[in-house]
mmCIF file of C-alpha atoms in Angstrom:
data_model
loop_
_atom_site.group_PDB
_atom_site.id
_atom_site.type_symbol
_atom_site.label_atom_id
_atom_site.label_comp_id
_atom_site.label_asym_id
_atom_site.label_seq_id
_atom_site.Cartn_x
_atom_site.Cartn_y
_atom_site.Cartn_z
ATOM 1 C CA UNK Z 14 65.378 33.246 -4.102
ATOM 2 C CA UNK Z 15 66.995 30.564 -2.219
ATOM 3 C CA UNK Z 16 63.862 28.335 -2.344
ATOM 4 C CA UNK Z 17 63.170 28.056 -6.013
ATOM 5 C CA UNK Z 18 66.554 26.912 -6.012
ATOM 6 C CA UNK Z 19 65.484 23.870 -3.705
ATOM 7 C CA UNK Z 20 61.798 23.751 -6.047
ATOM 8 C CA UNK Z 21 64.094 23.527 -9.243
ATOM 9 C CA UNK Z 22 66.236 20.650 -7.948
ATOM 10 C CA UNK Z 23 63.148 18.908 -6.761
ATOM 11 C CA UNK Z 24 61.405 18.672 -10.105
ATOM 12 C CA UNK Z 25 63.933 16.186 -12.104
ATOM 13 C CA UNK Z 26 63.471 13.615 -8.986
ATOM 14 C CA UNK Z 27 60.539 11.983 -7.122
ATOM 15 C CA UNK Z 28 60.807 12.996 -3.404
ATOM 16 C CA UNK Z 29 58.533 10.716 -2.586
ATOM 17 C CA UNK Z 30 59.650 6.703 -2.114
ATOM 18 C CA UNK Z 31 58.351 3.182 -1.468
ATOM 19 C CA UNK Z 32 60.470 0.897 0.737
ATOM 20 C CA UNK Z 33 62.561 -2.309 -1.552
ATOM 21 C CA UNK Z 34 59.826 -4.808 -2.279
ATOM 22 C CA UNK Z 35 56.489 -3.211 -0.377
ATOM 23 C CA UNK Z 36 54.298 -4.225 -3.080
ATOM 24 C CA UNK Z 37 55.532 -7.824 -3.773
ATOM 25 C CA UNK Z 38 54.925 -8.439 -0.092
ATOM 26 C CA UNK Z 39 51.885 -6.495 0.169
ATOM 27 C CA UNK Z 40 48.964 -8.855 -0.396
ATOM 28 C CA UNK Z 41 50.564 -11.233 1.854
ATOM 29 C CA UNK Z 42 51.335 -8.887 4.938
ATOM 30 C CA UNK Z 43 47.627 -7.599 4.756
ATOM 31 C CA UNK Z 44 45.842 -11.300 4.701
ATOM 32 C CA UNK Z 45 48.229 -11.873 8.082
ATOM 33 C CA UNK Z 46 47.564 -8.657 9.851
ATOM 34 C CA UNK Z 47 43.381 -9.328 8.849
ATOM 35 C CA UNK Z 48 42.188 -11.354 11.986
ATOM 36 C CA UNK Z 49 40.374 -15.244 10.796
ATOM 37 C CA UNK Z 50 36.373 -15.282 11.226
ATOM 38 C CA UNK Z 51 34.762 -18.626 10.841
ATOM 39 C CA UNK Z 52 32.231 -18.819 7.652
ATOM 40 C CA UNK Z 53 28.842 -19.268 9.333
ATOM 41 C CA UNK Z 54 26.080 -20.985 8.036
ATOM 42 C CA UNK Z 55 23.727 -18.888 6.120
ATOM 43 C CA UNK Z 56 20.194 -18.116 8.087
ATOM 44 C CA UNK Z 57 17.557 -20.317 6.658
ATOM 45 C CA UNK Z 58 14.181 -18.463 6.785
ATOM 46 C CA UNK Z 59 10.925 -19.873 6.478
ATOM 47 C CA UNK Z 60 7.629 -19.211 4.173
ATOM 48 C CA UNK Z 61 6.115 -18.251 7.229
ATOM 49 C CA UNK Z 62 8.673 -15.662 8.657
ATOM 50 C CA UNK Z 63 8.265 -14.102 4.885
ATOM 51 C CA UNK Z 64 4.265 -14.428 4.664
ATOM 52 C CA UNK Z 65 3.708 -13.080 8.313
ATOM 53 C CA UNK Z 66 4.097 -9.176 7.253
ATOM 54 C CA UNK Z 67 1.026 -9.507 4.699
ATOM 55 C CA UNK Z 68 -0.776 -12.055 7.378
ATOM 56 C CA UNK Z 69 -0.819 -9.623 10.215
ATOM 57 C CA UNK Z 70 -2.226 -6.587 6.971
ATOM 58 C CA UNK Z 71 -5.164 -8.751 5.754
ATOM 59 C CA UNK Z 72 -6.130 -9.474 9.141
ATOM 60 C CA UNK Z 73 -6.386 -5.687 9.922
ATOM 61 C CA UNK Z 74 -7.828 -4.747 6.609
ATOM 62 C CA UNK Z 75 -10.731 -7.703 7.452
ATOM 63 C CA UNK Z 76 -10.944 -6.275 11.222
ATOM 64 C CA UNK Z 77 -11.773 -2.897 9.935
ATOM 65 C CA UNK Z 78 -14.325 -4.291 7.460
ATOM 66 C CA UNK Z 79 -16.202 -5.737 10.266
ATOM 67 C CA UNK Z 80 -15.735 -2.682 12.618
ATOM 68 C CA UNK Z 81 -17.571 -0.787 9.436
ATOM 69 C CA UNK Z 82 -20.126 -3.809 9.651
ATOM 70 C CA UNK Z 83 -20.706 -3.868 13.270
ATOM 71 C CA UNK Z 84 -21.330 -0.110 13.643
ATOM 72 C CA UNK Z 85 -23.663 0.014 10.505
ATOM 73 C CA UNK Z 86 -26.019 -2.884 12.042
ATOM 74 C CA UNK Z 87 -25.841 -0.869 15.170
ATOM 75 C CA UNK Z 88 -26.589 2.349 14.028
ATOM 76 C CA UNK Z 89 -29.407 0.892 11.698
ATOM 77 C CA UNK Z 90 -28.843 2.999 8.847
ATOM 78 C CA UNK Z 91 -29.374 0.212 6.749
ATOM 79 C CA UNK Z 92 -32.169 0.289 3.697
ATOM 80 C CA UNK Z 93 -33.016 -2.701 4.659
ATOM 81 C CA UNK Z 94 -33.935 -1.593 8.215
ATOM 82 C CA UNK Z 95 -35.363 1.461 6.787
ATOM 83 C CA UNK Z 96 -37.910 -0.327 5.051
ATOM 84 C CA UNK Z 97 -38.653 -2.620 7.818
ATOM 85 C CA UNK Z 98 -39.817 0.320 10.376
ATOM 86 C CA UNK Z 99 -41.403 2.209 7.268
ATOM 87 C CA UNK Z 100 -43.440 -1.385 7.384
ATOM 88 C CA UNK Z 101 -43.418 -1.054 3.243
ATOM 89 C CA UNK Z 102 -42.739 -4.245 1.438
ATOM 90 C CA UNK Z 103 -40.814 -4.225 -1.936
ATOM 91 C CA UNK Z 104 -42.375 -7.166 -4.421
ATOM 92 C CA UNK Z 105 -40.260 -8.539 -7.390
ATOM 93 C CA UNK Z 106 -42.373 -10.487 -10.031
ATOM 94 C CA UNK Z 107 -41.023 -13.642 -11.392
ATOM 95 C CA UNK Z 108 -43.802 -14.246 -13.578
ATOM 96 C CA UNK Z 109 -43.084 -11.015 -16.182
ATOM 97 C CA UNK Z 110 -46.658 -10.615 -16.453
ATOM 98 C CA UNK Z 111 -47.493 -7.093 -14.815
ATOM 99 C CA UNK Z 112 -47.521 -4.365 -17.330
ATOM 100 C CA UNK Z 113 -45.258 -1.149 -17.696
ATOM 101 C CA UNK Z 114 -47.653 0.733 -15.812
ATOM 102 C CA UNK Z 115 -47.495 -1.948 -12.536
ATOM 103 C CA UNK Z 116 -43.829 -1.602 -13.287
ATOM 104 C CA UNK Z 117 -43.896 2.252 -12.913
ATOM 105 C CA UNK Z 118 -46.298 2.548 -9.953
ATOM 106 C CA UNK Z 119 -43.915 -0.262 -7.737
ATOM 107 C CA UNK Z 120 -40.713 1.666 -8.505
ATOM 108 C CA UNK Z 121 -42.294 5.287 -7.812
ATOM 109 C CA UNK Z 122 -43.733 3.687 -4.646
ATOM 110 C CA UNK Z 123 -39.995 2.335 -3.525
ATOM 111 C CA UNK Z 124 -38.929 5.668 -4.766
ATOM 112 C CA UNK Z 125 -41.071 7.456 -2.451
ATOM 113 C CA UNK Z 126 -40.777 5.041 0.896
ATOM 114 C CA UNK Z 127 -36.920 5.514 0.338
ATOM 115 C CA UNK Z 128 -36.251 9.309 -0.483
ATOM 116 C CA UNK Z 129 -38.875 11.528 1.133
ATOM 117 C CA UNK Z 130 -37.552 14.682 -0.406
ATOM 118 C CA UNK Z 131 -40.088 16.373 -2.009
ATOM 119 C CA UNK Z 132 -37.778 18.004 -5.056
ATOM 120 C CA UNK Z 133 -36.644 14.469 -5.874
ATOM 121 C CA UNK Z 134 -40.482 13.214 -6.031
ATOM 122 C CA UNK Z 135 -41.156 16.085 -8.351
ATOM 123 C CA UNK Z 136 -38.418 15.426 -10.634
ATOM 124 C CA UNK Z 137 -38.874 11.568 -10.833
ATOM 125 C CA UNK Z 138 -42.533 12.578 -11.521
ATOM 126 C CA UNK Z 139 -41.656 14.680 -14.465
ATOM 127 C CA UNK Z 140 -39.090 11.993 -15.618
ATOM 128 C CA UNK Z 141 -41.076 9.292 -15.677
ATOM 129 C CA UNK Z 142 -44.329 10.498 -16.808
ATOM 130 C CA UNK Z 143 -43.227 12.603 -19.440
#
């Protein structure tokens, strides 16, 4: 019982106190105890050091392109290099002269040099000829 004497008395005062002119000083004391730094110059940077990121990415997206390039004229899966061992020739007339027919015959002929899959001739025969 004896302590919420010493609670009762406690609540009509503050127990808790700031020294006699802390917080006119304050600012003052704090810029003194803070130790000086010199202002440095800011760090110019250049286009280049800013550019040099998407520099180094193009040249790996173009390396990679001519990696793919490289291998694929290596390998020879190219059509062009398909028709050159098939020893078939593809003609394109300027002239506009050759009929429909012509027309029909040269593409089925391509057709066939370039997909020798004999469910794919059938249905481009049906296709075309129907």
């Amino acid at each position: 019982m004896d302590t919420n004497n010493k609670l009762d008395g406690l609540k009509e005062r503050n127990p808790f106190r700031v020294p006699e002119g802390y917080f006119e000083s304050f600012t003052e004391n704090m810029m003194n105890r803070l130790p000086e730094k010199p202002i440095e110059e800011p760090k110019v940077i250049f286009i280049y050091d800013r550019v040099k990121p998407w520099l180094y990415m193009a040249a790996a997206f173009v390396g990679v392109i001519l990696l793919f390039n490289v291998l694929n004229k290596t390998t020879g899966t190219s059509p062009k290099n398909k028709d050159m061992q098939a020893g078939t020739t593809v003609t394109v007339s300027l002239s506009g002269a050759e009929s429909e027919a012509d027309e029909n015959a040269e593409f089925l002929e391509y057709i066939e040099n370039m997909y020798i899959d004999k469910y794919a001739l059938s249905y481009i025969d049906d296709y075309v000829y129907e």
